[in-house]
Amino acid sequence: MPHLENLVLCRESQVSTLKSLFGERHHFSFPSIFIYGHTASGKTYVTQTLLKTLELPHVFVNCVECFTLRLLLEQILNKLNHLSSSEEGCSTEITCETFNDFVRAFKQVTTAESLKDQTVYIVLDKAEYLRDMEANLLPGFLRLQELTDRNVTVIFLSEIIWEKFRPNTGCLEPFVLYFPDYSIGNLQKILSHDHPPEYSADFYAAYINILLGVFYTVCRDLKELRHLAVLNFPKYCEPVVKGEAGERDTRKLWRNIEPHLKKAMQTVYLREISSSQWEKLQKDDADPAQVKGLSAYSHVELPYYSKFILIAAYLASYNPARTDRRFFLKHHGKIKKTNFLKKHEKTSNHLLGPKPFPLDRLLAILYSIVDSRVAPTANIFSQIASLVTLQLLTLVGHDDQLDAPKYKCTVSLDFIRAIARTVNFDIIKYLYDFL
Amino acid sequence: MPALPRQRREPSGGIKFVEMSNRKTKSNILVRAESLSQVQRILRERFCHSTHGELFGVQVQYKHLIELLKRTAIHGESNSVLIIGPRGSGKTMLINHALKELMEIEVSENVLQVHLNGLLHINDKIALKEITRQLYLENVVGDKVFGSFAENLSFLLEALKKGDRTHSCPVIFVLDEFDLFAHHKNQTLLYNLFDISQSAQTPLAVIGLTCRLDILELLEKRVKSRFSHRQIHLMNSFGFPQFIKIFKEQLSLPAEFPDKVFAEKWNENVQCLSEDRSVHEVLQKHFNVNKNLRSLHMLLMVALSRITVSRPYLTSADLMEAHQLCSMDSKANIVHGLSVLEICLIIAMKHLNDIYEEEPFNFQMVYNGERRIRYFLSGTSLMPENTNVLIDYSPEFQKFVQRKAHSVYNFEKPVVMKAFEHLQQLELIKPMERTSVNSQKEYQLMKLLLDNTQIMNALQKYPNCPTDVRQWATSSLSWL
């Protein structure tokens, strides 16, 4: 079908396999088909387009949207009802509480004239969420053809492979179909397909080439790549619009766009800044480093003592307790060499994660690193509590342990180095792992 | 009008004959399309929707079952039996055949059947309502509300007595997915059914179908003691030669097929296929993995879907491609579609598993291990005793990371984290325990769900794999 091929690019063999499996309208097909493939490999789009173009009676349900049994079953029945009685307008909504009611209602709805003698297709998208619903739902849907004794095929679409779905005591095995990932040629073809009409196809294809060169090793998700292509195209066209370069000056255009794309990888791709901020950035031509990211860390401004408390907490989490003497006492005397055979330790604390420490240790380290005298007032304690609220520290253990609370520091090394720099404190010197 | 290659030998003729033969081929196509549609209809129903297929190699079990049913229907004897067999071995087909034969006997006019399924009737309340419905007793029950399940059930069965106290209708209960009924609260339904079948009330036959061999251990003691311990096992006990015979019979068209000529040709083709060596190989491979009829049906259905009007007969190539489609390795397929960064992460995890013998790791270890091992591979000197993987902020390491040749893999940590999370979403790595709010993502311990051979096989097929990544994967760190 040439019309179908224009709608669905690079998926000819999958379309023809599905079409041949569906067969003619009144033929029986597999009781269940399981289609899996990476995200954005076209499973939902191809299935929907194929069913709509061939005008086969089908119901399309998303398991993220219908996350309980009742929502799922009622939506299927109501959509079927609409299919079978299109002239009468809104008929009564069907309610259904259990799978048994669903089977009975389904048998009734499919005896309608417009649905008789035809295969009815039920498509369940994001089928991996079915595993977390009631245990009889997945095996029930796999066997729906047998349980209802009707001509129905259930199609499951998912990213996860079938082996992770199979119930423990077995079930009726569906036919498993794989939607392969797009090759780089296919990606180029699909991305070049939505070029804006003002520019030539070659110009856009060259842009896509550059974009794929930067992003292909990191990400092959078509949706992400399309989003990035749309966001960054105005910046690419800038030299042409300003008149500095022609459409064919590929080197100049490349030199203009490449650092921009690299910046995009660290910000927009990670959703550190929003797309609207990114677009504003391009228009104002501001320095990207000045942009405030979306993550909480870049918005935090702590008071002076809080910074030291955080640094002390970091040191307490990542240094073993026995090394405190060496770091924090002015005169620590002789240290035996046997204490320091770090080369025999398997992994450093920076790989295992922060360790919990008691409050006393935190205060001891705090007093030693702050130059001036710090009195243990309620001020200090309330700052510790607000650090916990900001989730820079976490409370470990029971809430009812009031006399000796234990904390853990949950900030990254880069963040704490930035903080330490603002108070002129060289934290690397005090960290055990960097001795 | 395109001329089709002729199947029959035509005598040579003039232009007029060519025109006529063109018309003939057009009608041939129509006739053939019609026959093909019929073939597809019959075979598809046989492969996908058959509950009344033919039985292979279960004559003894069938006799046992039909005798039992006849005793209930004709002589009023109560019985219970369990039919046990793996998935797809024909349990439902067996019972359906037996019931069909039973209903054809004259005396069985008043035999009632109740079909319950463990997937649908998930608790005893629903099951009881369904029994009421299937016995058409809704008007009898009306508004009567009883206390216990036993009272309800015995009232229902009492209501089936026709006039005379001594004549009551025999009821046959078929319980599909019997093991799920054993998970109901107190196994009330099972207890009551078996209880009635032991005490001389309504003649009752209880037939359970299950795939669990250890079904008797799931039953409570009081239920087990009321059960007659009769078991029928269906064990797919046919060998490969019989499998080929089954293959031939399943593909052959029945004698009642309207287009006799086409049916004969079709069956001949099937006969040739069943003697073909390459088809034997495909079937042997299939048989070695999965013996049961259902998987054979799936294979045949896929092969059948490939025939068209221009190629109306099955070939061995169709069967081979169908087999390939049915036996793909899905994890390898998923790894095929990962980006290069994600492949590097998997290789780093593989090396961590090799070094530390399958101990769980977290993202931080993978990230550093990756840099450390690439540091090693770049040829710089590294003392062999140094087994810890650790951020090395010494000046040489910084210089390495900034070296141009490796800049293509010098991604920022958040970008690598996003790739790591994508692997977690695909369930190729799994956290050891449930995520808690208190711990950071980078330090959560994970397990890799791919083993070394799968990774190496997937890398072979990976398109445009960069050579240094491949070299890194195959490098054995045997000195560690």
mmCIF file with all atom_site columns, C-alpha atoms in Angstrom, chain B residues 18-133:
data_model
loop_
_atom_site.group_PDB
_atom_site.id
_atom_site.type_symbol
_atom_site.label_atom_id
_atom_site.label_alt_id
_atom_site.label_comp_id
_atom_site.label_asym_id
_atom_site.label_entity_id
_atom_site.label_seq_id
_atom_site.pdbx_PDB_ins_code
_atom_site.Cartn_x
_atom_site.Cartn_y
_atom_site.Cartn_z
_atom_site.occupancy
_atom_site.B_iso_or_equiv
_atom_site.pdbx_formal_charge
_atom_site.auth_seq_id
_atom_site.auth_comp_id
_atom_site.auth_asym_id
_atom_site.auth_atom_id
_atom_site.pdbx_PDB_model_num
ATOM 1   C CA . VAL B 1 18  ? -3.424  -16.545 -26.110 1.00 0.00 ? 18  VAL B CA 1
ATOM 2   C CA . GLU B 1 19  ? -6.337  -14.193 -25.463 1.00 0.00 ? 19  GLU B CA 1
ATOM 3   C CA . MET B 1 20  ? -8.451  -17.007 -24.176 1.00 0.00 ? 20  MET B CA 1
ATOM 4   C CA . SER B 1 21  ? -5.625  -18.253 -22.035 1.00 0.00 ? 21  SER B CA 1
ATOM 5   C CA . ASN B 1 22  ? -5.144  -14.734 -20.642 1.00 0.00 ? 22  ASN B CA 1
ATOM 6   C CA . ARG B 1 23  ? -8.783  -14.698 -19.668 1.00 0.00 ? 23  ARG B CA 1
ATOM 7   C CA . LYS B 1 24  ? -8.322  -18.141 -18.223 1.00 0.00 ? 24  LYS B CA 1
ATOM 8   C CA . THR B 1 25  ? -5.357  -17.027 -16.133 1.00 0.00 ? 25  THR B CA 1
ATOM 9   C CA . LYS B 1 26  ? -7.383  -14.097 -14.813 1.00 0.00 ? 26  LYS B CA 1
ATOM 10  C CA . SER B 1 27  ? -10.161 -16.419 -13.747 1.00 0.00 ? 27  SER B CA 1
ATOM 11  C CA . ASN B 1 28  ? -7.514  -18.800 -12.496 1.00 0.00 ? 28  ASN B CA 1
ATOM 12  C CA . ILE B 1 29  ? -6.202  -16.073 -10.254 1.00 0.00 ? 29  ILE B CA 1
ATOM 13  C CA . LEU B 1 30  ? -9.672  -15.366 -8.943  1.00 0.00 ? 30  LEU B CA 1
ATOM 14  C CA . VAL B 1 31  ? -10.397 -19.009 -8.308  1.00 0.00 ? 31  VAL B CA 1
ATOM 15  C CA . ARG B 1 32  ? -7.031  -19.436 -6.695  1.00 0.00 ? 32  ARG B CA 1
ATOM 16  C CA . ALA B 1 33  ? -7.481  -16.382 -4.500  1.00 0.00 ? 33  ALA B CA 1
ATOM 17  C CA . GLU B 1 34  ? -10.815 -17.738 -3.368  1.00 0.00 ? 34  GLU B CA 1
ATOM 18  C CA . SER B 1 35  ? -9.328  -21.151 -2.589  1.00 0.00 ? 35  SER B CA 1
ATOM 19  C CA . LEU B 1 36  ? -6.396  -19.590 -0.799  1.00 0.00 ? 36  LEU B CA 1
ATOM 20  C CA . SER B 1 37  ? -8.728  -17.557 1.340   1.00 0.00 ? 37  SER B CA 1
ATOM 21  C CA . GLN B 1 38  ? -10.567 -20.735 2.246   1.00 0.00 ? 38  GLN B CA 1
ATOM 22  C CA . VAL B 1 39  ? -7.317  -22.511 3.015   1.00 0.00 ? 39  VAL B CA 1
ATOM 23  C CA . GLN B 1 40  ? -6.210  -19.658 5.231   1.00 0.00 ? 40  GLN B CA 1
ATOM 24  C CA . ARG B 1 41  ? -9.526  -19.634 7.004   1.00 0.00 ? 41  ARG B CA 1
ATOM 25  C CA . ILE B 1 42  ? -9.505  -23.325 7.753   1.00 0.00 ? 42  ILE B CA 1
ATOM 26  C CA . LEU B 1 43  ? -5.874  -23.573 8.738   1.00 0.00 ? 43  LEU B CA 1
ATOM 27  C CA . ARG B 1 44  ? -5.827  -20.393 10.776  1.00 0.00 ? 44  ARG B CA 1
ATOM 28  C CA . GLU B 1 45  ? -8.795  -21.571 12.744  1.00 0.00 ? 45  GLU B CA 1
ATOM 29  C CA . ARG B 1 46  ? -7.068  -24.872 13.288  1.00 0.00 ? 46  ARG B CA 1
ATOM 30  C CA . PHE B 1 47  ? -3.835  -23.265 14.459  1.00 0.00 ? 47  PHE B CA 1
ATOM 31  C CA . CYS B 1 48  ? -5.102  -20.361 16.500  1.00 0.00 ? 48  CYS B CA 1
ATOM 32  C CA . HIS B 1 49  ? -8.535  -21.171 17.751  1.00 0.00 ? 49  HIS B CA 1
ATOM 33  C CA . SER B 1 50  ? -8.903  -24.907 17.887  1.00 0.00 ? 50  SER B CA 1
ATOM 34  C CA . THR B 1 51  ? -10.438 -26.436 20.931  1.00 0.00 ? 51  THR B CA 1
ATOM 35  C CA . HIS B 1 52  ? -11.729 -29.389 18.982  1.00 0.00 ? 52  HIS B CA 1
ATOM 36  C CA . GLY B 1 53  ? -8.626  -30.592 17.245  1.00 0.00 ? 53  GLY B CA 1
ATOM 37  C CA . GLU B 1 54  ? -7.480  -34.122 16.831  1.00 0.00 ? 54  GLU B CA 1
ATOM 38  C CA . LEU B 1 55  ? -5.862  -36.060 19.578  1.00 0.00 ? 55  LEU B CA 1
ATOM 39  C CA . PHE B 1 56  ? -2.439  -37.585 19.153  1.00 0.00 ? 56  PHE B CA 1
ATOM 40  C CA . GLY B 1 57  ? -1.136  -40.406 21.225  1.00 0.00 ? 57  GLY B CA 1
ATOM 41  C CA . VAL B 1 58  ? -3.528  -40.056 24.154  1.00 0.00 ? 58  VAL B CA 1
ATOM 42  C CA . GLN B 1 59  ? -5.913  -42.904 23.459  1.00 0.00 ? 59  GLN B CA 1
ATOM 43  C CA . VAL B 1 60  ? -5.431  -44.573 26.841  1.00 0.00 ? 60  VAL B CA 1
ATOM 44  C CA . GLN B 1 61  ? -6.075  -41.369 28.762  1.00 0.00 ? 61  GLN B CA 1
ATOM 45  C CA . TYR B 1 62  ? -9.073  -40.599 26.601  1.00 0.00 ? 62  TYR B CA 1
ATOM 46  C CA . LYS B 1 63  ? -10.604 -43.984 27.279  1.00 0.00 ? 63  LYS B CA 1
ATOM 47  C CA . HIS B 1 64  ? -10.094 -43.544 30.983  1.00 0.00 ? 64  HIS B CA 1
ATOM 48  C CA . LEU B 1 65  ? -11.785 -40.169 30.944  1.00 0.00 ? 65  LEU B CA 1
ATOM 49  C CA . ILE B 1 66  ? -14.751 -41.106 28.820  1.00 0.00 ? 66  ILE B CA 1
ATOM 50  C CA . GLU B 1 67  ? -15.436 -44.193 30.945  1.00 0.00 ? 67  GLU B CA 1
ATOM 51  C CA . LEU B 1 68  ? -15.503 -42.020 34.024  1.00 0.00 ? 68  LEU B CA 1
ATOM 52  C CA . LEU B 1 69  ? -17.871 -39.516 32.474  1.00 0.00 ? 69  LEU B CA 1
ATOM 53  C CA . LYS B 1 70  ? -20.176 -42.215 31.226  1.00 0.00 ? 70  LYS B CA 1
ATOM 54  C CA . ARG B 1 71  ? -20.382 -43.699 34.697  1.00 0.00 ? 71  ARG B CA 1
ATOM 55  C CA . THR B 1 72  ? -21.513 -40.342 36.058  1.00 0.00 ? 72  THR B CA 1
ATOM 56  C CA . ALA B 1 73  ? -23.976 -39.615 33.280  1.00 0.00 ? 73  ALA B CA 1
ATOM 57  C CA . ILE B 1 74  ? -25.544 -43.007 32.885  1.00 0.00 ? 74  ILE B CA 1
ATOM 58  C CA . HIS B 1 75  ? -25.135 -44.774 36.215  1.00 0.00 ? 75  HIS B CA 1
ATOM 59  C CA . GLY B 1 76  ? -25.275 -41.768 38.541  1.00 0.00 ? 76  GLY B CA 1
ATOM 60  C CA . GLU B 1 77  ? -21.891 -42.413 40.110  1.00 0.00 ? 77  GLU B CA 1
ATOM 61  C CA . SER B 1 78  ? -19.965 -39.464 41.549  1.00 0.00 ? 78  SER B CA 1
ATOM 62  C CA . ASN B 1 79  ? -16.348 -39.081 40.503  1.00 0.00 ? 79  ASN B CA 1
ATOM 63  C CA . SER B 1 80  ? -13.415 -36.738 40.660  1.00 0.00 ? 80  SER B CA 1
ATOM 64  C CA . VAL B 1 81  ? -10.288 -36.696 38.532  1.00 0.00 ? 81  VAL B CA 1
ATOM 65  C CA . LEU B 1 82  ? -7.374  -34.371 37.836  1.00 0.00 ? 82  LEU B CA 1
ATOM 66  C CA . ILE B 1 83  ? -5.902  -34.007 34.355  1.00 0.00 ? 83  ILE B CA 1
ATOM 67  C CA . ILE B 1 84  ? -2.291  -32.937 34.691  1.00 0.00 ? 84  ILE B CA 1
ATOM 68  C CA . GLY B 1 85  ? 0.043   -31.945 31.878  1.00 0.00 ? 85  GLY B CA 1
ATOM 69  C CA . PRO B 1 86  ? 2.401   -29.148 30.824  1.00 0.00 ? 86  PRO B CA 1
ATOM 70  C CA . ARG B 1 87  ? 1.125   -26.098 28.980  1.00 0.00 ? 87  ARG B CA 1
ATOM 71  C CA . GLY B 1 88  ? -0.051  -26.873 25.485  1.00 0.00 ? 88  GLY B CA 1
ATOM 72  C CA . SER B 1 89  ? -0.232  -30.634 25.938  1.00 0.00 ? 89  SER B CA 1
ATOM 73  C CA . GLY B 1 90  ? -3.909  -30.859 25.074  1.00 0.00 ? 90  GLY B CA 1
ATOM 74  C CA . LYS B 1 91  ? -5.815  -30.996 28.367  1.00 0.00 ? 91  LYS B CA 1
ATOM 75  C CA . THR B 1 92  ? -8.624  -28.710 27.236  1.00 0.00 ? 92  THR B CA 1
ATOM 76  C CA . MET B 1 93  ? -8.827  -30.531 23.914  1.00 0.00 ? 93  MET B CA 1
ATOM 77  C CA . LEU B 1 94  ? -9.108  -33.868 25.676  1.00 0.00 ? 94  LEU B CA 1
ATOM 78  C CA . ILE B 1 95  ? -11.963 -32.832 27.921  1.00 0.00 ? 95  ILE B CA 1
ATOM 79  C CA . ASN B 1 96  ? -13.791 -31.109 25.086  1.00 0.00 ? 96  ASN B CA 1
ATOM 80  C CA . HIS B 1 97  ? -13.603 -34.212 22.935  1.00 0.00 ? 97  HIS B CA 1
ATOM 81  C CA . ALA B 1 98  ? -14.866 -36.353 25.772  1.00 0.00 ? 98  ALA B CA 1
ATOM 82  C CA . LEU B 1 99  ? -17.766 -34.033 26.536  1.00 0.00 ? 99  LEU B CA 1
ATOM 83  C CA . LYS B 1 100 ? -18.726 -33.869 22.884  1.00 0.00 ? 100 LYS B CA 1
ATOM 84  C CA . GLU B 1 101 ? -18.834 -37.640 22.649  1.00 0.00 ? 101 GLU B CA 1
ATOM 85  C CA . LEU B 1 102 ? -20.770 -37.843 25.886  1.00 0.00 ? 102 LEU B CA 1
ATOM 86  C CA . MET B 1 103 ? -23.451 -35.426 24.742  1.00 0.00 ? 103 MET B CA 1
ATOM 87  C CA . GLU B 1 104 ? -24.087 -37.499 21.657  1.00 0.00 ? 104 GLU B CA 1
ATOM 88  C CA . ILE B 1 105 ? -25.311 -40.422 23.721  1.00 0.00 ? 105 ILE B CA 1
ATOM 89  C CA . GLU B 1 106 ? -29.061 -40.388 24.096  1.00 0.00 ? 106 GLU B CA 1
ATOM 90  C CA . VAL B 1 107 ? -29.185 -40.956 27.814  1.00 0.00 ? 107 VAL B CA 1
ATOM 91  C CA . SER B 1 108 ? -27.176 -37.810 28.460  1.00 0.00 ? 108 SER B CA 1
ATOM 92  C CA . GLU B 1 109 ? -30.002 -35.429 27.744  1.00 0.00 ? 109 GLU B CA 1
ATOM 93  C CA . ASN B 1 110 ? -30.228 -34.154 31.262  1.00 0.00 ? 110 ASN B CA 1
ATOM 94  C CA . VAL B 1 111 ? -26.547 -33.927 31.986  1.00 0.00 ? 111 VAL B CA 1
ATOM 95  C CA . LEU B 1 112 ? -25.567 -30.392 32.993  1.00 0.00 ? 112 LEU B CA 1
ATOM 96  C CA . GLN B 1 113 ? -22.148 -28.864 32.577  1.00 0.00 ? 113 GLN B CA 1
ATOM 97  C CA . VAL B 1 114 ? -20.521 -26.118 34.578  1.00 0.00 ? 114 VAL B CA 1
ATOM 98  C CA . HIS B 1 115 ? -17.251 -24.636 33.314  1.00 0.00 ? 115 HIS B CA 1
ATOM 99  C CA . LEU B 1 116 ? -15.165 -22.638 35.743  1.00 0.00 ? 116 LEU B CA 1
ATOM 100 C CA . ASN B 1 117 ? -11.778 -21.047 35.151  1.00 0.00 ? 117 ASN B CA 1
ATOM 101 C CA . GLY B 1 118 ? -9.284  -20.118 37.839  1.00 0.00 ? 118 GLY B CA 1
ATOM 102 C CA . LEU B 1 119 ? -8.267  -16.974 35.969  1.00 0.00 ? 119 LEU B CA 1
ATOM 103 C CA . LEU B 1 120 ? -11.803 -15.613 35.830  1.00 0.00 ? 120 LEU B CA 1
ATOM 104 C CA . HIS B 1 121 ? -13.358 -16.846 39.041  1.00 0.00 ? 121 HIS B CA 1
ATOM 105 C CA . ILE B 1 122 ? -10.830 -15.580 41.468  1.00 0.00 ? 122 ILE B CA 1
ATOM 106 C CA . ASN B 1 123 ? -12.813 -16.040 44.635  1.00 0.00 ? 123 ASN B CA 1
ATOM 107 C CA . ASP B 1 124 ? -15.569 -18.297 45.826  1.00 0.00 ? 124 ASP B CA 1
ATOM 108 C CA . LYS B 1 125 ? -18.295 -15.678 45.714  1.00 0.00 ? 125 LYS B CA 1
ATOM 109 C CA . ILE B 1 126 ? -17.803 -15.085 42.017  1.00 0.00 ? 126 ILE B CA 1
ATOM 110 C CA . ALA B 1 127 ? -17.532 -18.827 41.438  1.00 0.00 ? 127 ALA B CA 1
ATOM 111 C CA . LEU B 1 128 ? -20.839 -19.469 43.164  1.00 0.00 ? 128 LEU B CA 1
ATOM 112 C CA . LYS B 1 129 ? -22.593 -16.784 41.168  1.00 0.00 ? 129 LYS B CA 1
ATOM 113 C CA . GLU B 1 130 ? -21.212 -18.291 38.001  1.00 0.00 ? 130 GLU B CA 1
ATOM 114 C CA . ILE B 1 131 ? -22.382 -21.762 38.947  1.00 0.00 ? 131 ILE B CA 1
ATOM 115 C CA . THR B 1 132 ? -25.871 -20.359 39.575  1.00 0.00 ? 132 THR B CA 1
ATOM 116 C CA . ARG B 1 133 ? -25.803 -18.679 36.208  1.00 0.00 ? 133 ARG B CA 1
#
